[in-house]
Amino acid sequence: MPDCTGPAVVAVVGAGASGTLTAVHVARAAAAARRSVDIVLVEPAEVAEGLAYSTRDPRHRLNVPAKGMSAFPDDPEHFLRWLRRHVAVDFPAGGFAPRMQYAEYLAACLADETGGDSVRCTQVRARATDVRRHGRRLRITLDDGTSRPADAVVLATGHGAPAVSWAPEALRRSHRFVADPWRGSAAPAVRSGDEILLVGAGLTMADMAQRWGRAGVRVHVVSRHGMLPLPHARDPQSPAAAPELPDTAPLTLRDVRRVVFDAVRANDGDWRRVIDGLRPVTTTLWSRMDEHARRGFLRTAARRWDRVRHRVDPAVDAWLRERVADGSLVVHAGEVSDAREVAGGLAVELGDGTTVRAAAVFNCTGTCVAVQQDEDPLVLNLLNAGTAQAGPLDLGFATDPAGRLVPASGPAASIWAIGPLRRGQLWESTAVPEIRSQAADLAADLVATLPAPSLRRRARDPYGLPLTATDGAAQAYVEALGRILRVQSGAEDLLAEAVSTDPDFALGHAVQALLGVEWGADVDVASSLHAAHRAMAKGDERERRFVEVATARVREPGAASAASLLAYIQTYPEDALAVSIAVPTIAFGGATEIPAEAWALVEGLTPAYGGDWWHRGLLAFVRQEQGRWDEARELADRSLAEEPAAGHAVHARTHVHYETGDHAAGLAWLDGWITTCGARASHRAHFSWHAALHELALGDDRAALRRYTGQLAPPTVSGVRALVDSASLLWRGYVNGAWGSADVGEVLASVPADLVADPPTPFIGLHAAVALAAAGDCQGLARLRRSASRRPEPAFRDTLAPLADALADLVHGDADRATEELLGLRGVEALGGSAAQREIVEETLILAATRAGRHDVARGILLGRLERRRSPRNTRRCAQLPG
């Protein structure tokens, strides 16, 4: 079944001229193909401006006449007509419009092309930091911590930052040095009568000279050749015919020079007409040169080519020459050799021995497009992942003829590049006439590769993942998923309804099997897995992989299935159910018992979920595990404000109250939640356990016992939860002196015997050991120790087995030996669960040390706790210790 429902999503990264032209042509191509498309422009600034057109200075003009700046190759006068409608009815075809008007024109074109029902355009004000495959689609990571899915991505990032390697270190360190005149913070204070230095003599220099030279500032310009930009002709002629190219292959640099100079001679020395006529064949010339010739061109001819190719408005040229004549613009040939701070400015030494005293130095040397030296996170991540590779001479990315990225290995992703990112492949790839042609070709290729729309709209889960199920089954599944994410009861019944409604719903059967294992739900696990495998061929790729992951987790719990689950999440990070299974919480055992690994997983998925209430609650739990209480509380409260029944957020806030010693307020808040929003919590027993911990900490032993009897005693709670919550509370109350015995007989009777004798996880093993100790069952502890010793996992072999020995010694009455064994116990953190749950080992050590008369050990533990959090009980226990 196709995996596209509704409009395809095309993301354009960057919305300057390149990005806006791309969006315009994608919209046109989609409309021509009768395809519905959502275009997403990823751009923090205003659409259509970019670096070149963001200026609001009317003196900054286009460098190409109006007749050459149409957005559409097949309609060359489109921009001219727009100018005559919106600016001046008699705007000349050879006139040079202010650049800010071109930005307005591009924005108008975009609005015209995306104004219908089938093509929509939205802007995301952020910067892209990565693009990765996720299943059949792509996911764009943004610098605001969120991410967006897309079916195709176009990289239209424009020019990179100018190179600064030419600048002496003292100059680079100075606040008077403006490394990029079009980006970053405001320029240093420059007053009328000051002098400034512009390094570089191209188009940026012309802009900066106009900006500052008209403000009574004397402008110095330094470049290697010491020549101003060349102007367009005041009365431009039509381009010369493109010259015939020699048949030799590859072309040498001498061949190319001969082609150009012969053409100039053939056109009576009118080099402007020749250069303009070369435009259609420039890419062919470049592609037919070998690497040696191209490098020679960059080294010896590129600057001269840029000077004749990228010319200025004749009016700008006249103004520059007038300023040279009156001495307010001084041009130097050479390089910057040194700089030092002096009063009121910088003393900048030039290679010819001249010293310029400058209030500011502007870097006008042009952009650096060596991608492997680029510090842009997006470029770095694409290269590191092999999604892209450097183009010829490290100028931009390698692309195919339509602009699609050529990966370092493997199949190409649906990612295209346009503009300066293709310079290594095309050379001429920075001006509008070239970019509009690229945009048109790219758009046709891109739209042709978009996934075909499905004949029937598929249901999706809350995070956009498609479901291969009937509408009724999908609806029941989505509701079940919501309950799982909220940690509410009833999910298993809704899943049963889903697979009953649609027996071919493979995903529903697989999730049923997982709940049978993880939650102890009343499910025939083997039959559910069999049904999932029978139907999985009808699902999509993601659903088939999930069935395989679920099968491995049921049949082969351990490192291999955990790795399979984590690999699945890497491909499908939006699968919140899979993430829930992988993170050890009250709901699931997790794919790792090492907290730091679980933390990294949750934190790393922030871009996929952004501000989602469920992920925010999960992150809140991570933050409390890290001891970042204020952050955890804030995240939990924000999650609960959106979803008051969010179980993970409640769990996180509950831990914050406990770990910070805020017992009275925590108890009041938690009790209020349990009786309202928590009434349907699937792990309500665990929240009752938390409330009882507050009561024990406050010394209200009767309240804790009443809570056990009313909310935690079997048959209200049974199975795994009885072992983890009920039995552990009885033991904790006993070792704290809240009651004289820990009668766990009815609890153990409600727990399957194999769960105690041969626990599936170290975490369950910890609570099995505690329950056996509470029951005084030394034989059971011995069986548990033997079982744990035979397991290969260190948490079983090296931690749980010695813990069972220590508890058996305590039950036997050898408190001193139990104390030594518990003091030497390592790897308790690897047993899993929360710090509050693992604390039961420490509680047991306090009891053993007290019985052994080793009051210094008990006192040291209690004092350490009191430094972390307040507790009336621990204060009293510490005071009651002899000595």
XYZ file of N, CA and C in Angstrom, residues 663-762:
300
model
N 7.832 16.172 51.473
C 6.931 15.039 51.669
C 5.481 15.437 51.887
N 5.240 16.431 52.687
C 3.853 16.803 52.988
C 3.152 17.329 51.735
N 3.802 18.251 51.034
C 3.200 18.795 49.813
C 3.089 17.719 48.737
N 4.103 16.878 48.643
C 4.076 15.812 47.647
C 2.954 14.824 47.902
N 2.751 14.482 49.164
C 1.677 13.551 49.501
C 0.318 14.150 49.166
N 0.108 15.408 49.531
C -1.174 16.057 49.266
C -1.441 16.133 47.760
N -0.419 16.518 46.998
C -0.601 16.629 45.543
C -0.878 15.269 44.926
N -0.108 14.253 45.314
C -0.244 12.933 44.707
C -1.580 12.295 45.065
N -2.005 12.434 46.301
C -3.302 11.878 46.680
C -4.429 12.511 45.868
N -4.321 13.818 45.640
C -5.333 14.488 44.829
C -5.362 13.954 43.412
N -4.197 13.679 42.858
C -4.149 13.159 41.487
C -4.662 11.730 41.419
N -4.272 10.893 42.403
C -4.689 9.489 42.401
C -6.206 9.358 42.372
N -6.876 10.215 43.112
C -8.336 10.098 43.224
C -9.076 10.800 42.085
N -8.377 11.517 41.225
C -9.047 12.209 40.108
C -8.508 11.678 38.780
N -7.522 12.346 38.229
C -6.983 11.959 36.923
C -6.318 10.587 36.951
N -5.850 10.176 38.110
C -5.154 8.900 38.210
C -6.050 7.715 38.456
N -7.354 7.930 38.471
C -8.267 6.829 38.781
C -8.157 5.702 37.760
N -7.756 6.041 36.509
C -7.652 5.020 35.461
C -6.206 4.635 35.176
N -5.285 5.050 36.040
C -3.874 4.737 35.811
C -3.644 3.232 35.874
N -2.931 2.702 34.868
C -2.683 1.259 34.841
C -1.720 0.849 35.946
N -0.904 1.782 36.413
C 0.057 1.496 37.470
C -0.290 2.321 38.713
N -1.569 2.363 39.001
C -2.014 3.136 40.153
C -1.346 2.635 41.429
N -1.090 1.320 41.493
C -0.436 0.757 42.675
C 0.916 1.411 42.908
N 1.625 1.719 41.830
C 2.947 2.318 42.006
C 2.840 3.736 42.564
N 1.833 4.475 42.127
C 1.644 5.810 42.690
C 1.218 5.729 44.156
N 0.444 4.692 44.500
C 0.094 4.472 45.908
C 1.348 4.146 46.714
N 2.245 3.384 46.141
C 3.526 3.068 46.787
C 4.301 4.353 47.073
N 4.317 5.253 46.084
C 5.001 6.527 46.279
C 4.370 7.318 47.426
N 3.045 7.349 47.455
C 2.370 8.069 48.531
C 2.728 7.464 49.892
N 2.811 6.140 49.948
C 3.171 5.475 51.205
C 4.602 5.818 51.620
N 5.507 6.015 50.648
C 6.883 6.418 50.998
C 6.887 7.778 51.690
N 6.060 8.691 51.191
C 5.936 9.985 51.855
C 5.448 9.799 53.297
N 4.473 8.945 53.459
C 3.912 8.725 54.807
C 4.948 8.113 55.732
N 5.742 7.178 55.217
C 6.807 6.604 56.049
C 7.851 7.665 56.394
N 8.213 8.502 55.420
C 9.212 9.546 55.680
C 8.712 10.533 56.729
N 7.406 10.789 56.733
C 6.827 11.721 57.701
C 6.583 11.062 59.059
N 6.758 9.734 59.126
C 6.535 9.015 60.386
C 5.085 8.658 60.628
N 4.243 8.774 59.615
C 2.825 8.425 59.762
C 2.645 6.962 59.359
N 3.067 6.054 60.268
C 3.090 4.635 59.947
C 1.692 4.055 59.777
N 0.751 4.523 60.564
C -0.613 4.006 60.447
C -1.211 4.346 59.073
N -0.944 5.558 58.600
C -1.449 5.933 57.281
C -0.839 5.059 56.196
N 0.456 4.766 56.310
C 1.125 3.924 55.322
C 0.531 2.525 55.328
N 0.243 1.991 56.518
C -0.335 0.647 56.612
C -1.758 0.633 56.058
N -2.526 1.696 56.358
C -3.886 1.778 55.805
C -3.832 1.821 54.277
N -2.855 2.544 53.761
C -2.746 2.632 52.301
C -2.416 1.261 51.712
N -1.537 0.533 52.374
C -1.233 -0.811 51.883
C -2.493 -1.657 51.856
N -3.206 -1.636 52.949
C -4.400 -2.490 53.062
C -5.453 -2.096 52.027
N -5.647 -0.801 51.826
C -6.715 -0.358 50.940
C -6.349 -0.284 49.476
N -5.058 -0.074 49.143
C -4.690 0.172 47.748
C -3.635 -0.757 47.174
N -2.952 -1.507 48.052
C -1.827 -2.308 47.557
C -1.915 -3.793 47.872
N -2.763 -4.173 48.799
C -2.852 -5.585 49.185
C -3.600 -6.388 48.121
N -3.184 -7.648 47.883
C -3.959 -8.507 46.979
C -5.376 -8.680 47.521
N -6.389 -8.862 46.705
C -6.297 -9.039 45.237
C -6.321 -7.736 44.454
N -6.345 -6.579 45.143
C -6.346 -5.308 44.413
C -5.141 -5.219 43.490
N -4.001 -5.695 43.972
C -2.774 -5.709 43.180
C -2.225 -7.129 43.163
N -1.776 -7.572 42.009
C -1.229 -8.927 41.897
C -0.142 -8.945 40.836
N 0.490 -10.090 40.650
C 1.501 -10.243 39.621
C 2.741 -9.399 39.885
N 3.328 -8.894 38.805
C 4.572 -8.128 38.897
C 4.416 -6.917 39.802
N 3.305 -6.220 39.686
C 3.122 -5.010 40.494
C 3.055 -5.341 41.972
N 2.500 -6.480 42.321
C 2.471 -6.877 43.729
C 3.885 -7.119 44.238
N 4.717 -7.692 43.388
C 6.103 -7.944 43.777
C 6.871 -6.629 43.921
N 6.718 -5.736 42.933
C 7.509 -4.505 42.886
C 7.017 -3.472 43.885
N 5.698 -3.353 44.041
C 5.156 -2.291 44.891
C 4.719 -2.802 46.268
N 3.898 -3.846 46.286
C 3.304 -4.296 47.556
C 4.347 -4.917 48.468
N 5.079 -5.922 47.963
C 6.063 -6.606 48.801
C 7.166 -5.652 49.233
N 7.607 -4.782 48.319
C 8.703 -3.885 48.682
C 8.269 -2.876 49.747
N 6.997 -2.455 49.705
C 6.521 -1.528 50.743
C 6.498 -2.215 52.105
N 6.043 -3.469 52.156
C 6.018 -4.188 53.430
C 7.430 -4.338 53.996
N 8.381 -4.666 53.151
C 9.763 -4.807 53.614
C 10.338 -3.458 54.047
N 10.037 -2.407 53.291
C 10.571 -1.093 53.627
C 10.020 -0.624 54.975
N 8.718 -0.820 55.186
C 8.140 -0.456 56.476
C 8.775 -1.245 57.613
N 9.078 -2.505 57.352
C 9.691 -3.362 58.376
C 11.100 -2.887 58.725
N 11.941 -2.656 57.699
C 13.322 -2.264 57.986
C 13.393 -0.849 58.563
N 12.349 -0.038 58.345
C 12.287 1.302 58.923
C 11.723 1.302 60.340
N 11.244 0.134 60.787
C 10.663 0.060 62.121
C 9.229 0.543 62.192
N 8.569 0.662 61.021
C 7.181 1.131 61.024
C 6.236 0.050 61.524
N 6.571 -1.201 61.299
C 5.793 -2.331 61.831
C 6.735 -3.468 62.145
N 6.254 -4.356 62.969
C 7.144 -5.367 63.540
C 7.437 -6.538 62.652
N 6.667 -6.774 61.610
C 6.923 -7.899 60.708
C 6.482 -7.515 59.307
N 6.937 -8.309 58.329
C 6.573 -8.068 56.932
C 5.900 -9.321 56.405
N 4.611 -9.411 56.606
C 3.862 -10.600 56.207
C 3.527 -10.504 54.722
N 4.365 -11.125 53.915
C 4.187 -11.040 52.465
C 3.590 -12.315 51.880
N 3.058 -13.175 52.720
C 2.522 -14.444 52.232
C 1.475 -14.270 51.157
N 0.493 -13.380 51.398
C -0.568 -13.210 50.415
C -0.036 -12.545 49.140
N 1.009 -11.749 49.285
C 1.596 -11.126 48.097
C 2.269 -12.185 47.231
N 3.104 -13.001 47.818
C 3.799 -14.032 47.046
C 2.820 -15.015 46.428
N 1.694 -15.247 47.107
C 0.687 -16.161 46.561
C 0.053 -15.591 45.294
N 0.119 -14.256 45.128
C -0.490 -13.629 43.943
C 0.496 -13.456 42.795
N 1.728 -13.913 43.009
C 2.782 -13.743 42.009
C 3.147 -15.093 41.420
N 3.240 -15.241 40.101
C 3.671 -16.513 39.517
C 5.007 -16.957 40.099
N 5.107 -18.232 40.454
C 6.300 -18.739 41.145
C 7.562 -18.562 40.323
N 7.462 -18.755 38.975
C 8.679 -18.639 38.157
C 9.198 -17.215 38.090
N 8.317 -16.236 38.333
C 8.744 -14.845 38.341
C 9.688 -14.580 39.507
N 9.504 -15.326 40.597
C 10.334 -15.161 41.791
C 11.592 -16.024 41.700
N 11.441 -17.243 41.239
C 12.580 -18.168 41.204
C 13.542 -17.868 40.057
N 13.001 -17.434 38.929
C 13.835 -17.176 37.755
C 13.362 -15.890 37.078
N 13.597 -14.745 37.689
C 13.058 -13.468 37.190
C 13.627 -13.128 35.816
N 12.801 -12.514 34.943
C 13.265 -12.211 33.583
C 14.216 -11.019 33.505
N 14.175 -10.125 34.504
C 15.052 -8.952 34.483
C 15.704 -8.779 35.858
N 16.846 -8.119 35.920
C 17.473 -7.856 37.213
C 16.580 -7.040 38.145
